[in-house]
PDB file of C-alpha atoms in Angstrom:
ATOM      1  CA  UNK A   1      22.507  -4.492 177.492  1.00 91.00           C
ATOM      2  CA  UNK A   2      24.520  -2.761 180.219  1.00 91.00           C
ATOM      3  CA  UNK A   3      28.131  -2.006 181.024  1.00 92.00           C
ATOM      4  CA  UNK A   4      30.714  -3.670 178.813  1.00 90.00           C
ATOM      5  CA  UNK A   5      28.416  -6.474 177.676  1.00 92.00           C
ATOM      6  CA  UNK A   6      27.452  -4.776 174.366  1.00 92.00           C
ATOM      7  CA  UNK A   7      31.164  -4.472 173.565  1.00 91.00           C
ATOM      8  CA  UNK A   8      31.429  -8.284 173.568  1.00 92.00           C
ATOM      9  CA  UNK A   9      27.980  -9.370 172.418  1.00 95.00           C
ATOM     10  CA  UNK A  10      26.940  -8.726 168.836  1.00 95.00           C
ATOM     11  CA  UNK A  11      23.165  -9.039 169.207  1.00 96.00           C
ATOM     12  CA  UNK A  12      21.861 -11.956 167.196  1.00 96.00           C
ATOM     13  CA  UNK A  13      25.355 -13.077 166.163  1.00 97.00           C
ATOM     14  CA  UNK A  14      27.067 -14.350 169.311  1.00 97.00           C
ATOM     15  CA  UNK A  15      24.417 -13.684 171.916  1.00 96.00           C
ATOM     16  CA  UNK A  16      21.212 -11.814 172.583  1.00 97.00           C
ATOM     17  CA  UNK A  17      20.906  -8.478 174.326  1.00 96.00           C
ATOM     18  CA  UNK A  18      17.954  -7.122 176.255  1.00 95.00           C
ATOM     19  CA  UNK A  19      17.532  -3.979 178.306  1.00 94.00           C
ATOM     20  CA  UNK A  20      17.933  -4.143 182.054  1.00 93.00           C
ATOM     21  CA  UNK A  21      14.685  -5.050 183.819  1.00 95.00           C
ATOM     22  CA  UNK A  22      12.911  -5.683 180.498  1.00 96.00           C
ATOM     23  CA  UNK A  23      11.644  -9.063 181.606  1.00 97.00           C
ATOM     24  CA  UNK A  24       9.251  -9.411 178.677  1.00 97.00           C
ATOM     25  CA  UNK A  25      12.110  -9.021 176.194  1.00 97.00           C
ATOM     26  CA  UNK A  26      14.164 -11.592 178.107  1.00 97.00           C
ATOM     27  CA  UNK A  27      11.231 -14.024 178.140  1.00 98.00           C
ATOM     28  CA  UNK A  28      10.601 -13.470 174.414  1.00 97.00           C
ATOM     29  CA  UNK A  29      14.230 -14.195 173.588  1.00 97.00           C
ATOM     30  CA  UNK A  30      14.336 -17.328 175.733  1.00 97.00           C
ATOM     31  CA  UNK A  31      11.166 -18.595 174.054  1.00 98.00           C
ATOM     32  CA  UNK A  32      12.631 -17.803 170.635  1.00 97.00           C
ATOM     33  CA  UNK A  33      15.726 -19.860 171.468  1.00 98.00           C
ATOM     34  CA  UNK A  34      13.594 -22.749 172.685  1.00 98.00           C
ATOM     35  CA  UNK A  35      11.557 -22.653 169.480  1.00 98.00           C
ATOM     36  CA  UNK A  36      14.661 -22.367 167.253  1.00 98.00           C
ATOM     37  CA  UNK A  37      17.215 -24.886 168.524  1.00 98.00           C
ATOM     38  CA  UNK A  38      19.438 -24.646 165.420  1.00 98.00           C
ATOM     39  CA  UNK A  39      19.754 -20.881 165.896  1.00 98.00           C
ATOM     40  CA  UNK A  40      20.339 -21.355 169.627  1.00 98.00           C
ATOM     41  CA  UNK A  41      23.106 -23.843 168.905  1.00 97.00           C
ATOM     42  CA  UNK A  42      24.825 -21.574 166.380  1.00 97.00           C
ATOM     43  CA  UNK A  43      24.520 -18.645 168.770  1.00 97.00           C
ATOM     44  CA  UNK A  44      26.159 -20.741 171.482  1.00 96.00           C
ATOM     45  CA  UNK A  45      29.031 -21.833 169.232  1.00 97.00           C
ATOM     46  CA  UNK A  46      29.576 -18.276 168.033  1.00 97.00           C
ATOM     47  CA  UNK A  47      29.540 -16.976 171.600  1.00 96.00           C
ATOM     48  CA  UNK A  48      32.096 -19.551 172.638  1.00 96.00           C
ATOM     49  CA  UNK A  49      34.342 -18.621 169.687  1.00 95.00           C
ATOM     50  CA  UNK A  50      34.110 -14.969 170.697  1.00 94.00           C
ATOM     51  CA  UNK A  51      35.170 -15.744 174.259  1.00 92.00           C
ATOM     52  CA  UNK A  52      37.987 -18.046 173.137  1.00 92.00           C
ATOM     53  CA  UNK A  53      39.286 -15.421 170.701  1.00 90.00           C
ATOM     54  CA  UNK A  54      38.994 -12.330 172.889  1.00 88.00           C
ATOM     55  CA  UNK A  55      39.619 -13.698 176.357  1.00 87.00           C
ATOM     56  CA  UNK A  56      42.352 -16.279 176.004  1.00 88.00           C
ATOM     57  CA  UNK A  57      45.550 -15.792 177.998  1.00 91.00           C
ATOM     58  CA  UNK A  58      47.664 -14.953 174.960  1.00 90.00           C
ATOM     59  CA  UNK A  59      45.323 -12.128 174.026  1.00 87.00           C
ATOM     60  CA  UNK A  60      45.082 -10.830 177.600  1.00 90.00           C
ATOM     61  CA  UNK A  61      48.868 -10.867 178.081  1.00 93.00           C
ATOM     62  CA  UNK A  62      49.309  -9.033 174.775  1.00 91.00           C
ATOM     63  CA  UNK A  63      46.871  -6.339 175.895  1.00 91.00           C
ATOM     64  CA  UNK A  64      48.569  -5.955 179.286  1.00 94.00           C
ATOM     65  CA  UNK A  65      52.004  -5.659 177.652  1.00 95.00           C
ATOM     66  CA  UNK A  66      50.663  -3.002 175.272  1.00 96.00           C
ATOM     67  CA  UNK A  67      49.423  -0.995 178.248  1.00 95.00           C
ATOM     68  CA  UNK A  68      52.819  -1.303 179.946  1.00 95.00           C
ATOM     69  CA  UNK A  69      54.622  -0.300 176.746  1.00 95.00           C
ATOM     70  CA  UNK A  70      52.446   2.815 176.416  1.00 94.00           C
ATOM     71  CA  UNK A  71      52.988   3.712 180.065  1.00 94.00           C
ATOM     72  CA  UNK A  72      56.761   3.277 179.765  1.00 94.00           C
ATOM     73  CA  UNK A  73      56.855   5.387 176.596  1.00 93.00           C
ATOM     74  CA  UNK A  74      55.375   8.314 178.525  1.00 86.00           C
TER      75      UNK A  74
END
């Protein structure tokens, strides 16, 4: 739960967040995933969808072009 990670991860929807150095929370979440394989699988699929949607080349190029357009407009 640091940096830009919370901007990408929706806790419990496409990943799990834990606070930096909170090893007990990390261990609890890993154990939960091991005990709930269906949830773990859905979390993995949802995480992959998020990455494919937000970080594909078409999306990245579109964002870069928008930045250039704004810079040129100024």
